[in-house]
Coordinates of C-alpha atoms in Angstrom, one line a residue:
X46 CA 68.7 223.0 96.5
X47 CA 67.2 225.5 94.0
X48 CA 65.5 227.4 96.9
X49 CA 68.8 227.7 98.7
X50 CA 70.4 229.2 95.6
X51 CA 67.6 231.6 95.1
X52 CA 67.9 232.8 98.7
X53 CA 71.7 233.2 98.2
X54 CA 71.0 235.3 95.0
X55 CA 68.5 237.5 96.8
X56 CA 70.9 238.0 99.7
X57 CA 73.6 239.0 97.2
X58 CA 71.4 241.5 95.4
X59 CA 70.4 243.2 98.7
X60 CA 73.9 243.5 100.0
X61 CA 75.1 244.7 96.6
X62 CA 72.6 247.5 96.5
X63 CA 73.5 248.6 100.0
X64 CA 77.2 248.7 99.1
X65 CA 76.5 250.6 96.0
X66 CA 74.5 253.2 97.8
X67 CA 77.1 253.5 100.5
X68 CA 80.3 253.5 98.5
X69 CA 79.0 254.2 95.0
X70 CA 81.3 251.4 93.5
X71 CA 81.8 247.6 93.6
X72 CA 81.0 244.5 91.5
X73 CA 77.6 243.8 90.1
X74 CA 76.6 240.7 92.1
X75 CA 73.1 240.8 90.9
X76 CA 74.3 239.9 87.3
X77 CA 72.7 236.5 86.3
X78 CA 75.9 235.4 84.6
X79 CA 77.7 235.7 87.9
X80 CA 75.4 233.1 89.6
X81 CA 74.9 230.8 86.6
X82 CA 77.5 228.2 87.9
X83 CA 75.5 227.8 91.1
X84 CA 72.3 226.6 89.3
X85 CA 71.8 222.9 88.7
X86 CA 72.2 221.5 85.2
X87 CA 68.9 220.8 83.5
X88 CA 68.0 219.1 80.3
X89 CA 71.3 217.0 80.2
X90 CA 71.7 213.2 80.9
X91 CA 71.6 212.3 84.7
X92 CA 74.0 209.7 86.3
X93 CA 73.0 207.5 89.2
X94 CA 75.6 206.0 91.7
X95 CA 75.3 202.4 93.1
X96 CA 75.1 202.2 96.9
X97 CA 77.9 200.1 98.4
X98 CA 77.7 198.6 102.0
X99 CA 81.2 197.6 103.2
X100 CA 80.1 196.4 106.7
X101 CA 80.1 192.6 107.3
X102 CA 76.9 190.7 107.9
X103 CA 76.1 190.4 111.6
X104 CA 73.3 188.5 113.2
X105 CA 70.6 191.0 114.1
X106 CA 69.0 190.8 117.6
X107 CA 65.7 190.0 116.0
X108 CA 67.2 187.1 114.0
X109 CA 68.7 185.6 117.2
X110 CA 65.4 186.0 119.1
X111 CA 63.4 184.4 116.3
X112 CA 65.8 181.4 116.5
X113 CA 67.8 181.5 113.3
X114 CA 71.0 180.4 115.3
X115 CA 71.2 178.4 118.5
X116 CA 74.5 178.0 120.4
X117 CA 75.2 174.2 120.8
X118 CA 76.9 174.8 124.2
X119 CA 73.7 176.2 125.8
X120 CA 72.3 174.1 128.6
X121 CA 69.0 175.9 128.8
X122 CA 66.8 177.5 126.1
X123 CA 64.3 180.3 127.1
X124 CA 62.1 180.0 123.9
X125 CA 60.6 177.4 121.7
X126 CA 63.1 176.8 118.8
X127 CA 61.9 175.3 115.5
X128 CA 63.0 171.9 114.3
X129 CA 65.2 173.6 111.6
X130 CA 66.9 175.7 114.3
X131 CA 67.6 172.8 116.6
X132 CA 69.2 170.7 113.8
X133 CA 70.9 173.4 111.8
X134 CA 74.7 173.0 111.2
X135 CA 77.0 174.7 113.6
X136 CA 78.5 178.1 112.6
X137 CA 82.2 178.4 111.8
X138 CA 84.8 176.7 109.7
X139 CA 85.6 173.0 110.0
X140 CA 88.7 172.1 112.1
X141 CA 90.9 170.0 109.8
X142 CA 93.0 168.8 112.8
X143 CA 90.0 167.3 114.7
X144 CA 90.3 163.6 115.1
X145 CA 87.3 161.2 115.1
X146 CA 87.7 160.7 118.8
X147 CA 87.6 164.4 119.4
X148 CA 84.6 164.9 117.2
X149 CA 82.5 162.2 119.0
X150 CA 80.2 163.8 121.6
X151 CA 81.4 163.4 125.2
X152 CA 79.7 164.1 128.4
X153 CA 82.2 162.4 130.7
X154 CA 85.9 161.8 130.8
X155 CA 85.8 158.3 129.2
X156 CA 83.2 159.1 126.5
X157 CA 79.5 159.5 126.2
X158 CA 77.1 158.0 128.7
X159 CA 73.5 157.8 127.7
X160 CA 71.2 159.3 130.2
X161 CA 68.9 156.7 131.7
X162 CA 66.5 156.8 134.6
X163 CA 66.4 153.9 137.1
X164 CA 64.0 153.8 140.0
X165 CA 65.8 154.0 143.4
X166 CA 63.9 151.0 144.7
X167 CA 64.7 148.8 141.6
X168 CA 68.4 149.7 141.9
X169 CA 68.5 148.9 145.6
X170 CA 66.6 145.7 145.0
X171 CA 69.1 144.4 142.4
X172 CA 72.1 145.5 144.5
X173 CA 70.8 143.7 147.6
X174 CA 69.9 140.6 145.5
X175 CA 73.4 140.6 144.0
X176 CA 75.1 140.9 147.4
X177 CA 72.9 138.2 148.9
X178 CA 72.4 135.6 146.1
X179 CA 75.2 136.6 143.7
X180 CA 73.0 137.4 140.7
X181 CA 71.0 140.4 139.4
X182 CA 69.0 141.5 136.4
X183 CA 71.1 142.6 133.4
X184 CA 70.2 146.4 133.2
X185 CA 70.6 146.4 129.4
X186 CA 67.7 143.9 129.0
X187 CA 64.2 145.2 129.3
X188 CA 62.0 143.9 132.1
X189 CA 59.5 142.5 129.6
X190 CA 62.1 140.2 128.1
X191 CA 63.3 138.5 131.3
X192 CA 64.7 135.0 130.9
X193 CA 67.5 132.9 132.4
X194 CA 69.9 134.7 130.0
X195 CA 68.8 138.1 131.4
X196 CA 70.8 137.6 134.6
X197 CA 74.4 138.5 135.3
X198 CA 76.6 136.9 138.0
X199 CA 75.6 133.4 139.4
X200 CA 73.1 132.4 136.6
X201 CA 72.8 128.9 138.0
X202 CA 71.7 130.3 141.4
X203 CA 69.2 132.5 139.5
X204 CA 67.7 129.5 137.7
X205 CA 67.5 127.6 141.0
X206 CA 65.7 130.5 142.8
X207 CA 63.6 131.2 139.7
X208 CA 65.0 134.8 139.7
X209 CA 63.6 135.6 143.2
X210 CA 64.8 139.0 144.6
X211 CA 65.7 139.6 148.2
X212 CA 62.4 141.2 149.0
X213 CA 60.4 138.3 147.4
X214 CA 62.4 135.7 149.3
X215 CA 61.9 137.7 152.6
X216 CA 58.1 137.8 152.0
X217 CA 58.0 134.0 151.5
X218 CA 59.8 133.5 154.8
X219 CA 57.3 135.7 156.7
X220 CA 54.4 133.8 155.2
X221 CA 55.9 130.5 156.5
X222 CA 56.4 132.1 159.9
X223 CA 52.8 133.3 160.0
X224 CA 51.6 129.8 159.2
X225 CA 53.7 128.2 161.9
X226 CA 52.7 130.7 164.6
X227 CA 48.9 130.5 164.1
X228 CA 47.7 131.2 160.7
X229 CA 46.9 134.4 158.8
X230 CA 46.8 137.9 160.3
X231 CA 43.0 137.9 160.1
X232 CA 42.8 134.9 162.5
X233 CA 44.6 136.9 165.3
X234 CA 41.3 137.5 167.3
X235 CA 40.6 133.7 167.5
X236 CA 44.2 132.7 168.2
X237 CA 44.4 131.6 171.9
X238 CA 48.2 131.0 172.0
X239 CA 50.5 128.0 171.8
X240 CA 49.1 126.4 175.1
X241 CA 45.5 126.6 174.0
X242 CA 45.2 122.9 173.3
X243 CA 46.1 122.1 176.9
X244 CA 43.4 124.4 178.4
X245 CA 40.7 121.7 178.5
X246 CA 42.8 119.1 180.2
X247 CA 41.9 118.3 183.8
X248 CA 45.5 118.5 185.1
X249 CA 46.0 122.2 184.3
X250 CA 49.2 124.1 184.9
X251 CA 47.6 126.4 187.5
X252 CA 49.2 126.4 190.9
X253 CA 47.2 125.4 194.0
X254 CA 46.2 128.0 196.6
X255 CA 49.1 127.2 198.8
X256 CA 51.6 127.3 195.9
X257 CA 50.1 130.6 194.7
X258 CA 50.5 132.1 198.2
X259 CA 54.1 131.0 198.4
X260 CA 54.8 132.4 194.9
X261 CA 53.3 135.8 195.9
X262 CA 55.6 136.0 199.0
X263 CA 58.7 135.2 196.9
X264 CA 57.7 137.9 194.3
X265 CA 57.1 140.5 197.0
X266 CA 60.4 139.8 198.7
X267 CA 62.3 140.1 195.4
X268 CA 60.6 143.5 194.7
X269 CA 61.3 144.8 198.1
X270 CA 64.9 143.7 198.0
X271 CA 65.4 145.4 194.6
X272 CA 63.8 148.6 195.8
X273 CA 65.9 148.6 199.0
X274 CA 69.1 148.1 197.0
X275 CA 68.2 151.0 194.8
X276 CA 67.2 153.3 197.6
X277 CA 69.7 152.4 200.3
X278 CA 73.0 154.4 199.9
X279 CA 76.3 152.6 200.2
X280 CA 77.9 152.4 203.6
X281 CA 80.6 155.0 204.1
X282 CA 84.0 153.9 205.2
X283 CA 87.6 155.1 204.8
X284 CA 91.0 153.4 204.5
X285 CA 94.2 155.2 205.7
X286 CA 97.2 153.9 203.7
X287 CA 100.0 155.7 205.6
X288 CA 101.5 154.4 208.8
X289 CA 101.0 157.6 210.9
X290 CA 98.3 160.1 210.3
X291 CA 100.2 162.8 212.3
X292 CA 104.0 163.7 212.3
X293 CA 106.1 164.2 215.5
X294 CA 104.7 167.7 215.8
X295 CA 101.1 166.6 215.6
X296 CA 100.6 167.9 212.0
X297 CA 98.4 166.0 209.7
X298 CA 99.0 165.4 206.0
X299 CA 96.9 168.5 205.3
X300 CA 99.7 170.6 206.6
X301 CA 101.7 172.3 203.7
X302 CA 105.2 170.8 203.5
X303 CA 108.2 173.2 203.7
X304 CA 110.9 170.9 202.3
X305 CA 109.9 170.7 198.6
X306 CA 112.1 173.5 197.3
X307 CA 109.1 175.7 196.5
X308 CA 107.2 178.0 198.9
X309 CA 103.7 176.6 198.5
X310 CA 102.2 179.0 201.0
X311 CA 102.5 182.1 198.9
X312 CA 100.2 182.9 196.0
X313 CA 103.2 183.7 193.7
X314 CA 103.1 182.3 190.2
X315 CA 106.1 181.3 188.2
X316 CA 107.6 184.1 186.0
X317 CA 107.8 181.8 183.0
X318 CA 106.4 178.4 182.2
X319 CA 107.9 175.7 180.0
X320 CA 106.5 172.8 178.0
X321 CA 106.5 169.4 179.9
X322 CA 108.6 166.8 178.1
X323 CA 108.6 163.5 180.0
X324 CA 106.6 161.5 182.5
X325 CA 108.1 161.5 186.0
X326 CA 105.5 159.6 188.0
X327 CA 102.4 157.4 187.8
X328 CA 99.8 157.1 190.6
X329 CA 98.0 153.8 190.2
X330 CA 95.4 152.4 192.5
X331 CA 92.1 152.9 190.8
X332 CA 90.7 149.8 189.2
X333 CA 88.6 151.7 186.6
X334 CA 88.8 154.9 184.7
X335 CA 89.5 158.2 186.6
X336 CA 86.8 160.8 186.0
X337 CA 88.1 163.9 187.8
X338 CA 91.2 165.2 189.6
X339 CA 91.4 168.3 191.9
X340 CA 94.5 169.8 193.5
X341 CA 94.5 171.0 197.2
X342 CA 93.4 174.7 197.3
X343 CA 96.2 177.3 197.3
X344 CA 99.2 175.0 197.9
X345 CA 98.5 172.1 195.5
X346 CA 100.5 169.6 197.7
X347 CA 97.7 167.0 197.6
X348 CA 95.7 165.6 194.8
X349 CA 92.1 164.2 195.0
X350 CA 90.9 161.8 192.4
X351 CA 87.4 160.5 191.7
X352 CA 86.9 157.2 189.8
X353 CA 84.4 155.0 188.1
X354 CA 85.3 152.2 190.7
X355 CA 83.1 154.3 193.1
X356 CA 86.1 155.3 195.2
X357 CA 87.8 158.7 195.9
X358 CA 91.5 158.7 196.7
X359 CA 93.9 161.4 198.2
X360 CA 97.5 161.4 196.9
X361 CA 100.7 163.2 197.7
X362 CA 102.1 165.4 194.9
X363 CA 105.6 165.8 196.5
X364 CA 108.1 163.6 198.4
X365 CA 107.1 159.9 198.1
X366 CA 103.9 160.6 196.2
X367 CA 102.0 157.9 198.2
X368 CA 98.2 157.2 198.3
X369 CA 97.2 158.7 201.7
X370 CA 93.6 157.8 202.0
X371 CA 90.7 156.1 200.2
X372 CA 87.1 157.3 200.7
X373 CA 84.5 154.6 200.0
X374 CA 80.8 155.6 200.2
X375 CA 79.2 155.6 196.7
X376 CA 77.5 152.6 195.1
X377 CA 78.0 153.9 191.5
X378 CA 80.7 155.8 189.6
X379 CA 81.8 159.2 191.1
X380 CA 81.3 162.0 188.6
X381 CA 82.7 165.1 190.2
X382 CA 84.5 166.4 193.3
X383 CA 85.2 169.8 194.8
X384 CA 87.3 171.1 197.8
X385 CA 86.1 173.9 200.0
X386 CA 88.4 177.0 200.3
X387 CA 90.5 175.6 203.2
X388 CA 90.6 172.0 201.8
X389 CA 89.4 170.6 205.1
X390 CA 86.2 169.3 203.4
X391 CA 85.2 168.2 199.9
X392 CA 82.0 167.3 198.1
X393 CA 81.5 164.3 195.9
X394 CA 78.8 163.8 193.3
X395 CA 78.0 160.3 191.9
X396 CA 75.7 158.4 189.6
X397 CA 73.9 156.8 192.7
X398 CA 72.0 160.2 192.9
X399 CA 73.9 161.2 196.1
X400 CA 76.0 164.2 197.0
X401 CA 78.3 163.6 200.0
X402 CA 80.3 165.9 202.2
X403 CA 83.6 164.4 203.5
X404 CA 86.2 165.4 206.0
X405 CA 89.5 165.4 204.2
X406 CA 91.6 164.7 207.3
X407 CA 89.6 162.0 209.1
X408 CA 87.8 160.5 206.0
X409 CA 84.4 160.7 207.8
X410 CA 81.3 161.3 205.7
X411 CA 79.7 164.4 207.4
X412 CA 76.4 164.5 205.5
X413 CA 74.5 163.3 202.5
X414 CA 72.3 165.2 200.0
X415 CA 69.9 164.0 197.3
X416 CA 66.9 165.1 195.3
X417 CA 66.5 161.7 193.5
X418 CA 68.3 163.0 190.4
X419 CA 71.9 162.4 189.1
X420 CA 74.3 165.3 190.0
X421 CA 76.6 166.0 187.1
X422 CA 78.8 168.8 188.7
X423 CA 79.2 170.3 192.2
X424 CA 80.8 173.5 193.4
X425 CA 81.3 175.3 196.7
X426 CA 80.7 179.0 196.7
X427 CA 84.2 180.4 196.8
X428 CA 83.3 183.4 199.1
X429 CA 84.7 182.9 202.6
X430 CA 81.4 183.9 204.2
X431 CA 79.4 181.5 202.1
X432 CA 81.4 178.3 202.6
X433 CA 78.2 176.6 204.0
X434 CA 76.6 176.8 200.5
X435 CA 77.2 174.7 197.4
X436 CA 75.5 174.3 194.0
X437 CA 75.0 171.2 191.9
X438 CA 74.0 170.8 188.3
X439 CA 71.5 168.0 188.0
X440 CA 70.2 165.7 185.2
X441 CA 66.7 167.2 185.5
X442 CA 67.9 170.5 184.0
X443 CA 68.1 172.3 187.4
X444 CA 70.9 173.9 189.4
X445 CA 70.2 173.2 193.0
X446 CA 71.7 175.2 195.9
X447 CA 72.0 173.5 199.3
X448 CA 73.0 174.7 202.8
X449 CA 75.2 172.1 204.5
X450 CA 74.1 173.3 208.0
X451 CA 70.5 172.6 207.5
X452 CA 70.7 169.9 204.8
X453 CA 68.0 171.8 202.9
X454 CA 67.6 173.1 199.3
X455 CA 67.7 176.9 199.6
X456 CA 67.5 177.9 195.9
X457 CA 66.7 176.3 192.5
X458 CA 67.9 177.7 189.2
X459 CA 65.6 176.2 186.7
X460 CA 66.1 177.7 183.2
X461 CA 68.1 175.2 181.3
X462 CA 66.5 172.9 178.7
X463 CA 69.0 170.0 179.2
X464 CA 71.1 168.4 181.9
X465 CA 73.6 170.9 183.5
X466 CA 77.2 169.9 182.8
X467 CA 79.4 172.7 184.5
X468 CA 79.2 175.5 187.0
X469 CA 82.0 178.1 187.1
X470 CA 82.2 181.1 189.4
X471 CA 83.3 184.4 187.8
X472 CA 83.4 188.2 188.6
X473 CA 84.7 187.9 192.2
X474 CA 82.2 185.1 192.8
X475 CA 79.2 187.4 192.4
X476 CA 78.1 185.4 189.4
X477 CA 78.4 181.9 188.0
X478 CA 78.3 180.5 184.5
X479 CA 76.6 177.2 183.6
X480 CA 76.7 175.1 180.5
X481 CA 74.2 172.4 179.5
X482 CA 73.3 169.7 177.1
X483 CA 70.9 172.3 175.5
X484 CA 74.1 173.8 173.8
X485 CA 73.7 177.1 175.7
X486 CA 75.7 179.1 178.2
X487 CA 73.9 181.0 180.9
X488 CA 75.2 183.5 183.4
X489 CA 73.5 183.9 186.8
X490 CA 73.7 186.3 189.6
X491 CA 74.2 184.5 192.9
X492 CA 70.9 183.6 194.6
X493 CA 68.8 185.0 191.8
X494 CA 67.1 182.2 189.9
X495 CA 66.7 184.0 186.6
X496 CA 69.7 184.1 184.2
X497 CA 70.7 187.6 183.2
X498 CA 72.7 186.4 180.2
X499 CA 71.9 183.7 177.7
X500 CA 74.3 182.7 175.0
X501 CA 73.1 180.3 172.3
X502 CA 74.1 180.3 168.6
X503 CA 72.9 177.9 165.9
X504 CA 76.5 177.0 165.3
X505 CA 77.3 176.3 169.0
X506 CA 77.8 172.8 170.3
X507 CA 77.5 171.4 173.9
X508 CA 80.4 172.5 176.2
X509 CA 80.8 169.9 178.9
X510 CA 84.0 171.3 180.4
X511 CA 84.7 174.9 181.4
X512 CA 87.8 176.4 183.1
X513 CA 88.4 180.0 184.4
X514 CA 91.8 181.4 183.5
X515 CA 94.3 182.3 186.4
X516 CA 93.8 186.1 185.7
X517 CA 90.0 185.6 185.9
X518 CA 89.4 187.3 182.5
X519 CA 88.7 184.3 180.2
X520 CA 86.6 181.1 180.2
X521 CA 88.0 178.2 178.2
X522 CA 85.1 176.0 177.1
X523 CA 85.7 172.5 175.6
X524 CA 83.3 172.4 172.6
X525 CA 82.0 169.2 171.1
X526 CA 83.0 170.2 167.6
X527 CA 86.7 169.5 168.5
X528 CA 87.7 173.0 169.5
X529 CA 88.3 175.0 172.7
X530 CA 86.3 178.3 172.6
X531 CA 87.3 181.3 174.7
X532 CA 84.6 183.6 176.2
X533 CA 85.3 186.8 178.1
X534 CA 84.5 186.3 181.8
X535 CA 83.9 190.0 182.5
X536 CA 80.8 192.0 181.7
X537 CA 79.7 191.0 178.2
X538 CA 80.8 187.3 178.0
X539 CA 81.6 187.6 174.3
X540 CA 83.2 184.8 172.2
X541 CA 86.8 185.7 171.4
X542 CA 87.0 184.7 167.7
X543 CA 90.7 185.2 167.6
X544 CA 91.3 182.6 170.3
X545 CA 90.1 179.2 169.0
X546 CA 92.2 176.2 169.8
X547 CA 91.9 173.3 167.3
X548 CA 93.8 170.1 166.3
X549 CA 92.5 167.6 168.9
X550 CA 89.7 165.1 168.9
X551 CA 87.3 165.3 171.9
X552 CA 83.8 164.8 170.4
X553 CA 81.8 162.9 172.9
X554 CA 84.1 163.4 175.9
X555 CA 84.2 166.1 178.6
X556 CA 88.0 166.6 178.6
X557 CA 89.0 169.2 181.2
X558 CA 91.0 172.2 179.9
X559 CA 93.6 174.2 182.0
X560 CA 95.9 177.2 181.7
X561 CA 99.6 177.5 182.7
X562 CA 100.0 179.8 185.7
X563 CA 101.6 182.5 183.6
X564 CA 98.9 182.3 180.9
X565 CA 101.4 181.2 178.2
X566 CA 99.9 177.8 177.4
X567 CA 96.5 176.0 177.2
X568 CA 96.4 172.2 178.0
X569 CA 93.8 169.6 177.3
X570 CA 93.5 165.9 177.0
X571 CA 91.7 164.2 174.1
X572 CA 89.8 161.0 173.1
X573 CA 93.0 159.4 171.8
X574 CA 94.7 159.7 175.2
X575 CA 97.0 162.5 174.1
X576 CA 98.0 165.6 176.1
X577 CA 97.8 168.7 173.8
X578 CA 99.5 172.0 174.6
X579 CA 98.7 175.2 172.7
X580 CA 100.4 178.6 172.8
X581 CA 98.0 181.1 174.2
X582 CA 99.0 184.1 172.0
X583 CA 99.2 182.4 168.6
X584 CA 96.7 179.5 169.3
X585 CA 99.2 177.1 167.6
X586 CA 99.4 173.5 168.8
X587 CA 102.9 173.4 170.2
X588 CA 103.2 169.9 171.7
X589 CA 101.4 166.6 171.8
X590 CA 102.3 163.7 174.1
X591 CA 100.7 160.2 174.2
X592 CA 99.7 160.2 177.8
X593 CA 97.1 157.4 178.3
X594 CA 96.0 154.3 176.6
X595 CA 92.4 155.4 176.7
X596 CA 90.7 158.8 176.9
X597 CA 92.7 161.5 178.7
X598 CA 89.8 163.1 180.5
X599 CA 91.6 165.8 182.6
X600 CA 94.8 167.8 182.6
X601 CA 95.9 170.1 185.4
X602 CA 98.9 172.5 185.4
X603 CA 100.3 172.8 188.9
X604 CA 99.8 176.5 190.0
X605 CA 103.3 176.8 191.6
X606 CA 105.4 174.8 189.1
X607 CA 106.9 176.0 185.8
X608 CA 106.3 172.8 183.9
X609 CA 104.5 170.2 186.0
X610 CA 101.2 168.9 184.5
X611 CA 99.0 166.2 186.0
X612 CA 96.8 164.1 183.7
X613 CA 94.3 161.3 184.3
X614 CA 92.6 158.9 182.0
X615 CA 90.0 156.2 181.6
X616 CA 92.9 153.6 181.8
X617 CA 92.7 154.2 185.6
X618 CA 96.1 156.0 185.9
X619 CA 97.1 159.4 187.0
X620 CA 100.4 160.7 185.6
X621 CA 102.8 163.5 186.4
X622 CA 104.7 165.2 183.5
X623 CA 107.6 167.6 183.7

């Protein structure tokens, strides 16, 4: 401080002399008396001031890190605290309103449960012993102190069994069984079987040469018969159920009727569709579940049904709604059916490994196709110039293409990793989409055996039923996670995430989906036998009808009607709703 005063004094003297020389007048700043008050007092008594710290005491970071305080609510400690730190009293004032119950430590709703470790095997052993014999070891008693009082439950039973557990009792039984059957496991090489003691007797059980010859013949016959039954396809026949096959003008039942109030010949669709409310007819004739139904192409005046009773039936949709004809020719359940474009012929695929081509009018079986594998689906090529070709999805992961003129396989599409469930033609029949048990969807160009689009996501499930929308823009796929997924059917085949239809239970069943002709509604059956109807725009479940006693496997909306829906189920019935 003294140096600062000196500098100030020197500064004053310099400036004073300058002023004096310039003006010739002014105060004498360099006078020592004038600066005396600026100098510190010396020689007098000095006074010291005590330092006061008004800030409250706060735990310093270093103190916390060294472990002077430990929060009792911590579940994990990242350092090694000392014994004093761990058992130090908690910070803060005592709560005078805390009851004894509140003060007690609690780690669950009803109080404090002591943590204890119990071996999984020991727990399972005691649980099974208790459920079988009615007693178990008291968990509060140590295993070293086991006595008759150490058991809970049926103590008398425990004394009787000497505290045997389920596993010990089971081991004793196996020992007994071993002794009865021929001794210890080590003696298995010397064990000659239960009839060994009779081997040395003169009158042995061996047949004579003549008997042996006879036995061989019988065995060979049985094997041959079994093989023939398996290989030989069932005999084809047909039954006409109507009195006259032709009317007075010589027209068969394939002729489109004109007296039903709707022009079935035009391709017009209804302006607006409505929800079906009630059942108006039941077609019954199948003795087992119906697996598939198909409407007659374009007009929809006839209905073809395939059943697990190995039969295919043709029904009228209008007028008397009679059963017109039954086609018999499969030895096992029929899986799928498909009309050609004109409806004059149809294909059937069955579990007897046969595909058969039938004449819709005469009921005659025109030809048979097989590659020794089960066909799961069959489709004619919808192009008018390719009506002689059809494709079938097989159980051996292949899609096989046949020519009905030569009865030969002309192409094989072999890329799937599981049985092929569906085939659907898209993009003006230039391409087709297939789904499989390998949970994928593949898109193929016609006659090119390499898929150009492969869709498979980890979240995807198998899709055993696929339907193309009436406008040809969308594919509705019944997914095994109880929802209907919508894929674009043009170009990119993307999943439409805004259109997912839920609310029904179909897991495990290939329930066929369909659209209303005006694209207002989506319909599907389910595992409970219900008919579900969703709104296409909002994806809301609008209506649900109890349609069948068993699984409702298929639902078809009539292409020319505003509200007629046909359903079939595993109860063997086909129903018409309006």
